[in-house]
Amino acid sequence: MTHTLPLPDLTHERVEVITGRRSGLFIAVALHSSVLGSALGGARLWTYPHWSDALGDALRLSAAMTLKNATAGLDAGGGKAVIGLEPGTVLDAERRRAAFLDLGDAVESFDGLYRTAEDVGSTMDDMAVVGERTTHVVGLPDASGGSGEPAGPTSLGVYESLRAVLERTTGSADVAGRRITISGLGQVGGRLAVRLSTEGALLTVTDVNAERRHLAAELGAAWVEPGAEHLVASDVFVPAGIGGLLTDDVIDALETSAVCGPANNPLASHSGADRLAARGILYAPDFVVNAGGVIYLDHEAKQRGTRAEIMERVSQIGDTVRRILADSEERGITPLAAAEELAAARLRAGAEVGVS
């Protein structure tokens, strides 16, 4: 499901839009900020109503990556790539390969200021194809000497964030017996559902792909049709699909105590954070919650510790969420505002170092 969202302010350092010379597909690479270092952000392959929607997604996602990488404490800026498909387009293996070769050329043109990785719709194998045209790609398959699948670390970060949210709303981080609704059972949402199920959470799940219903059956989770999941009473609502799910209408009808999930840009508008707060719904900012993947990929690429040590660093995302929620409560601002201020402080410090 794709939600059309408003364009963000154009504060980007560089945006490249091309028609792939091999694939004929729309490709956008948006470098939002390199203040803290070479930008890191995935490459999304998705269907959009119009090419301008794909461009808008690249602009929004790259800006969110700047916030994500800054709040995660990474020496990395924000960027994103999008390969946009027209409605009804089905890629065969040859054209898919051509698309990622084209993307590799686009990434290479940034001379190292942007590093790409897998994202929604793309895979490690796709990144291996990108790697044929540029070295500025992370998350390659283990067999190719890469760091492997980042969905596991992302899921771990979401899990630890969810525990922090439960601690704030219920007084206990224990997920057993808690009602949790997951909207989206992709690589991250599916992993999270499995872990929560094994720990005794009461799950309600959905996905636009009806084939994911089998996972709900395996986990003993309740299935609800897409578009109705926000009406199910829960302790935590987990948006884990495409952004823009939390429109004003959805927020007004949302039956939950908290929102905490891996979906990028789940708020249809920035004011949604205030709307959630007015309803007494705690919101854990997406770019903090879902940072596990980029922390893992960045640290792996820079060889900063063993995998076990890096995963321990990922698990500390929960502590970051706790600090942001505490700051929010103490100052009487939304968690989103508190997280944005944390990112802004790092960016200011990085800019000052760059100028000096």
Coordinates of C-alpha atoms in Angstrom, one line a residue:
M1 CA 0.0 0.0 0.0
T2 CA 1.4 3.4 -1.0
H3 CA 0.3 6.6 0.7
T4 CA 0.9 9.8 -1.1
L5 CA 2.6 12.3 1.2
P6 CA 3.4 16.0 0.9
L7 CA 6.9 16.9 -0.4
P8 CA 9.4 17.9 2.3
D9 CA 11.4 21.1 2.3
L10 CA 14.2 20.8 -0.2
T11 CA 17.2 21.0 2.1
H12 CA 19.2 18.4 0.3
E13 CA 22.8 18.7 -0.8
R14 CA 22.3 16.9 -4.1
V15 CA 19.5 15.0 -5.9
E16 CA 20.1 13.0 -9.1
V17 CA 17.1 11.8 -11.2
I18 CA 17.8 9.5 -14.1
T19 CA 16.1 7.1 -16.5
G20 CA 18.2 4.0 -16.3
R21 CA 20.0 3.5 -19.6
R22 CA 19.7 -0.3 -19.4
S23 CA 16.4 -0.7 -17.6
G24 CA 14.5 2.4 -18.7
L25 CA 13.3 2.8 -15.1
F26 CA 13.0 5.9 -12.9
I27 CA 15.9 6.2 -10.5
A28 CA 16.4 8.9 -7.9
V29 CA 19.4 9.2 -5.5
A30 CA 18.9 11.9 -2.8
L31 CA 21.9 13.0 -0.7
H32 CA 20.4 15.0 2.1
S33 CA 23.4 15.6 4.3
S34 CA 27.1 14.6 4.5
V35 CA 27.8 16.8 7.5
L36 CA 28.6 13.8 9.7
G37 CA 30.2 11.8 7.0
S38 CA 29.4 9.8 3.9
A39 CA 25.7 9.3 3.7
L40 CA 24.2 5.9 4.3
G41 CA 20.7 4.8 3.3
G42 CA 19.1 2.0 1.5
A43 CA 17.8 1.6 -2.1
R44 CA 14.0 1.1 -2.3
L45 CA 12.3 -0.7 -5.2
W46 CA 8.6 0.1 -5.2
T47 CA 5.5 0.9 -7.3
Y48 CA 4.3 4.5 -7.3
P49 CA 1.3 6.2 -8.9
H50 CA 3.6 8.7 -10.6
W51 CA 7.3 9.3 -10.9
S52 CA 6.9 12.4 -8.7
D53 CA 5.7 10.2 -5.9
A54 CA 8.9 8.2 -6.2
L55 CA 11.0 11.4 -6.1
G56 CA 9.1 12.6 -3.1
D57 CA 9.7 9.3 -1.3
A58 CA 13.5 9.6 -2.0
L59 CA 13.5 13.2 -0.6
R60 CA 11.5 12.3 2.6
L61 CA 13.5 9.1 3.2
S62 CA 16.9 10.7 2.8
A63 CA 16.0 13.5 5.2
A64 CA 14.8 10.8 7.7
M65 CA 18.1 9.0 7.3
T66 CA 20.0 12.2 8.4
L67 CA 17.9 12.2 11.6
K68 CA 18.3 8.4 12.0
N69 CA 22.1 8.3 11.6
A70 CA 22.6 11.4 13.8
T71 CA 20.5 10.2 16.7
A72 CA 22.2 6.8 16.4
G73 CA 25.5 8.4 17.0
L74 CA 26.9 7.4 13.6
D75 CA 29.6 9.3 11.7
A76 CA 27.3 9.1 8.7
G77 CA 25.0 11.4 6.8
G78 CA 21.6 10.8 5.3
G79 CA 20.8 9.6 1.8
K80 CA 18.4 7.3 0.0
A81 CA 17.8 5.8 -3.4
V82 CA 14.5 4.9 -5.1
I83 CA 13.8 2.8 -8.1
G84 CA 10.3 3.7 -9.1
L85 CA 8.0 1.3 -10.9
E86 CA 4.8 2.3 -12.8
P87 CA 1.6 0.5 -11.6
G88 CA 1.4 -2.9 -13.1
T89 CA 5.1 -3.2 -13.9
V90 CA 6.5 -6.7 -13.3
L91 CA 10.3 -7.1 -13.5
D92 CA 11.8 -10.2 -15.0
A93 CA 15.2 -11.3 -13.8
E94 CA 17.0 -9.6 -16.7
R95 CA 15.3 -6.2 -16.2
R96 CA 15.8 -6.3 -12.5
R97 CA 19.5 -6.9 -12.9
A98 CA 19.6 -4.0 -15.4
A99 CA 17.9 -1.7 -12.8
F100 CA 20.4 -2.4 -10.1
L101 CA 23.3 -2.0 -12.6
D102 CA 21.8 1.4 -13.4
L103 CA 21.6 2.2 -9.7
G104 CA 25.2 1.2 -9.2
D105 CA 26.2 3.8 -11.9
A106 CA 24.1 6.5 -10.2
V107 CA 25.6 5.7 -6.8
E108 CA 29.2 5.8 -8.2
S109 CA 28.5 9.3 -9.6
F110 CA 28.4 10.6 -6.0
D111 CA 32.1 9.7 -5.5
G112 CA 31.7 8.1 -2.2
L113 CA 29.4 10.7 -0.6
Y114 CA 26.5 8.2 -0.6
R115 CA 26.6 4.5 0.3
T116 CA 23.6 2.4 -0.5
A117 CA 22.2 -0.8 0.9
E118 CA 19.1 -3.0 0.6
D119 CA 15.7 -1.6 1.6
V120 CA 12.0 -2.3 1.0
G121 CA 11.8 -4.3 -2.3
S122 CA 15.5 -4.9 -2.7
T123 CA 17.7 -7.7 -1.5
M124 CA 21.3 -8.6 -0.7
D125 CA 21.6 -10.2 -4.1
D126 CA 20.5 -6.9 -5.7
M127 CA 23.2 -5.2 -3.7
A128 CA 25.7 -7.6 -5.2
V129 CA 24.6 -6.4 -8.6
V130 CA 25.1 -2.8 -7.5
G131 CA 28.5 -3.8 -6.3
E132 CA 29.5 -4.7 -9.9
R133 CA 29.3 -0.9 -10.7
T134 CA 30.5 0.7 -7.5
T135 CA 32.3 -0.1 -4.2
H136 CA 30.0 2.3 -2.3
V137 CA 27.5 -0.4 -1.2
V138 CA 27.1 -2.2 2.1
G139 CA 25.0 -5.2 3.2
L140 CA 26.4 -7.6 0.6
P141 CA 25.9 -11.3 1.0
D142 CA 28.2 -13.1 3.4
A143 CA 29.4 -15.2 0.6
S144 CA 30.7 -12.0 -1.1
G145 CA 32.5 -10.9 2.0
G146 CA 29.7 -8.6 3.0
S147 CA 27.8 -8.0 6.3
G148 CA 24.7 -9.9 5.3
E149 CA 21.0 -9.2 6.0
P150 CA 20.3 -6.1 8.1
A151 CA 16.7 -6.9 8.9
G152 CA 17.7 -9.0 12.0
P153 CA 19.5 -6.0 13.6
T154 CA 16.7 -3.7 12.7
S155 CA 14.2 -6.1 14.3
L156 CA 16.3 -6.3 17.5
G157 CA 16.3 -2.5 17.7
V158 CA 12.5 -2.4 17.3
Y159 CA 12.1 -5.1 20.0
E160 CA 14.3 -3.2 22.5
S161 CA 12.4 0.1 21.7
L162 CA 9.1 -1.6 22.2
R163 CA 10.2 -2.9 25.6
A164 CA 11.3 0.7 26.5
V165 CA 7.8 2.0 25.5
L166 CA 6.0 -0.7 27.5
E167 CA 8.2 0.2 30.5
R168 CA 7.0 3.8 30.2
T169 CA 3.3 3.0 29.6
T170 CA 2.9 0.0 31.9
G171 CA 5.8 0.0 34.3
S172 CA 7.2 -3.2 33.0
A173 CA 9.2 -4.1 29.8
D174 CA 7.8 -7.6 29.8
V175 CA 5.9 -8.3 26.5
A176 CA 4.1 -11.4 27.9
G177 CA 0.4 -10.9 27.8
R178 CA 0.6 -7.5 26.1
R179 CA -1.7 -6.8 23.1
I180 CA 0.5 -5.9 20.2
T181 CA -0.7 -5.1 16.7
I182 CA 1.8 -5.3 13.8
S183 CA 0.9 -3.7 10.5
G184 CA 3.2 -5.3 8.0
L185 CA 4.9 -8.7 8.1
G186 CA 7.9 -8.1 5.9
Q187 CA 11.5 -8.8 6.7
V188 CA 11.4 -6.8 9.9
G189 CA 7.8 -7.1 11.0
G190 CA 7.8 -10.8 10.4
R191 CA 10.9 -11.3 12.6
L192 CA 9.5 -9.1 15.3
A193 CA 6.2 -11.1 15.3
V194 CA 8.0 -14.4 15.7
R195 CA 10.0 -13.1 18.7
L196 CA 7.1 -11.5 20.4
S197 CA 5.0 -14.6 19.9
T198 CA 7.6 -16.8 21.5
E199 CA 7.6 -14.4 24.5
G200 CA 3.9 -14.6 25.0
A201 CA 2.6 -11.5 23.4
L202 CA -1.0 -11.4 22.2
L203 CA -0.6 -10.6 18.6
T204 CA -2.9 -9.1 15.9
V205 CA -1.2 -8.8 12.5
T206 CA -1.9 -7.8 9.0
D207 CA -0.1 -7.3 5.6
V208 CA -1.1 -6.2 2.2
N209 CA 0.3 -9.5 0.9
A210 CA -2.4 -12.0 1.8
E211 CA 0.2 -14.8 1.6
R212 CA 1.6 -13.6 4.9
R213 CA -1.5 -14.9 6.5
H214 CA 0.2 -18.2 6.9
L215 CA 2.6 -16.7 9.4
A216 CA -0.3 -15.4 11.5
A217 CA -1.6 -19.0 11.6
E218 CA 1.8 -20.4 12.5
L219 CA 2.1 -18.0 15.4
G220 CA -1.5 -18.3 16.6
A221 CA -1.9 -14.5 15.9
A222 CA -5.2 -12.9 15.0
W223 CA -5.4 -11.7 11.4
V224 CA -7.2 -8.5 10.5
E225 CA -7.7 -7.1 7.0
P226 CA -5.4 -4.3 6.0
G227 CA -6.9 -0.9 6.8
A228 CA -8.7 -2.1 9.9
E229 CA -5.7 -2.9 12.1
H230 CA -5.8 0.5 13.9
L231 CA -9.3 -0.3 15.2
V232 CA -8.1 -3.3 17.2
A233 CA -7.4 -2.4 20.9
S234 CA -3.8 -2.8 21.7
D235 CA -1.0 -1.8 24.2
V236 CA 1.3 -1.0 21.3
F237 CA 0.6 -0.4 17.6
V238 CA 3.6 -1.3 15.4
P239 CA 3.6 0.2 11.9
A240 CA 6.0 -2.0 9.9
G241 CA 5.0 -1.4 6.3
I242 CA 5.2 1.6 4.0
G243 CA 5.1 5.2 5.4
G244 CA 2.2 7.5 5.8
L245 CA -0.1 5.0 7.5
L246 CA -0.9 7.4 10.4
T247 CA -3.2 9.9 8.8
D248 CA -5.3 12.3 10.9
D249 CA -8.3 10.0 10.5
V250 CA -6.3 6.9 11.5
I251 CA -4.8 8.7 14.6
D252 CA -8.3 9.8 15.7
A253 CA -9.6 6.3 15.5
L254 CA -6.4 4.5 16.8
E255 CA -7.1 2.2 19.7
T256 CA -3.8 1.9 21.4
S257 CA -1.6 3.3 24.2
A258 CA 1.6 3.6 22.2
V259 CA 3.0 3.6 18.7
C260 CA 6.4 2.0 18.1
G261 CA 7.5 0.5 14.8
P262 CA 10.1 0.2 12.1
A263 CA 8.2 1.8 9.2
N264 CA 9.9 4.9 7.8
N265 CA 7.9 8.1 8.0
P266 CA 4.7 6.5 9.5
L267 CA 3.2 9.9 10.2
A268 CA 1.3 11.3 7.2
S269 CA 2.1 14.8 8.5
H270 CA 4.6 16.1 11.0
S271 CA 1.7 17.4 13.1
G272 CA 0.6 13.8 13.7
A273 CA 3.0 13.7 16.6
D274 CA 1.0 16.5 18.4
R275 CA -2.2 14.8 17.5
L276 CA -1.1 11.5 19.0
A277 CA 0.1 13.4 22.2
A278 CA -3.3 15.1 22.4
R279 CA -4.9 11.7 22.5
G280 CA -2.5 10.4 25.2
I281 CA -0.8 8.0 22.8
L282 CA 2.9 7.7 23.3
Y283 CA 4.9 7.9 20.1
A284 CA 8.5 6.5 19.7
P285 CA 10.0 8.3 16.7
D286 CA 10.6 5.9 13.8
F287 CA 14.1 7.1 13.0
V288 CA 15.2 6.2 16.4
V289 CA 13.4 2.9 16.7
N290 CA 14.5 1.5 13.3
A291 CA 18.2 2.4 13.4
G292 CA 19.4 -1.1 14.1
G293 CA 20.1 -1.9 10.5
V294 CA 22.2 1.2 9.7
I295 CA 24.1 0.8 13.0
Y296 CA 24.9 -2.7 12.0
L297 CA 25.8 -1.9 8.4
D298 CA 27.9 1.1 9.3
H299 CA 29.9 -0.6 12.1
E300 CA 30.4 -3.7 10.0
A301 CA 31.7 -1.7 7.0
K302 CA 34.1 0.2 9.3
Q303 CA 35.1 -3.0 11.2
R304 CA 34.1 -1.5 14.5
G305 CA 33.9 -4.6 16.7
T306 CA 32.8 -8.2 16.3
R307 CA 29.3 -9.0 15.2
A308 CA 28.3 -9.8 18.7
E309 CA 29.7 -6.4 19.9
I310 CA 27.8 -4.6 17.1
M311 CA 24.6 -6.4 18.0
E312 CA 25.1 -5.3 21.6
R313 CA 25.4 -1.7 20.3
V314 CA 22.1 -2.2 18.4
S315 CA 20.4 -3.4 21.6
Q316 CA 21.2 -0.1 23.2
I317 CA 18.6 1.6 21.0
G318 CA 16.2 0.9 23.8
D319 CA 18.2 3.1 26.1
T320 CA 18.2 5.9 23.6
V321 CA 14.4 5.6 23.4
R322 CA 14.2 5.8 27.2
R323 CA 16.3 9.0 27.2
I324 CA 14.2 10.6 24.6
L325 CA 10.9 9.7 26.3
A326 CA 12.3 11.0 29.7
D327 CA 13.4 14.2 28.1
S328 CA 10.1 14.6 26.4
E329 CA 8.2 14.2 29.6
E330 CA 10.5 16.5 31.6
R331 CA 10.3 19.3 29.1
G332 CA 6.6 18.9 28.1
I333 CA 7.4 18.3 24.4
T334 CA 6.6 15.4 22.1
P335 CA 9.1 12.6 21.8
L336 CA 9.4 13.5 18.1
A337 CA 10.5 17.0 19.0
A338 CA 13.0 15.7 21.6
A339 CA 14.5 13.2 19.0
E340 CA 14.8 15.9 16.4
E341 CA 16.6 18.2 18.8
L342 CA 19.0 15.4 19.6
A343 CA 19.8 15.0 15.9
A344 CA 20.1 18.8 15.4
A345 CA 22.6 19.1 18.2
R346 CA 24.8 16.4 16.6
L347 CA 24.5 18.1 13.2
R348 CA 25.4 21.5 14.6
A349 CA 28.5 20.0 16.3
G350 CA 29.4 18.2 13.1
A351 CA 29.1 21.4 11.1
E352 CA 31.3 23.3 13.5
V353 CA 34.0 20.7 13.2
G354 CA 33.7 20.8 9.4
V355 CA 34.1 24.6 9.4
S356 CA 37.0 24.6 11.7

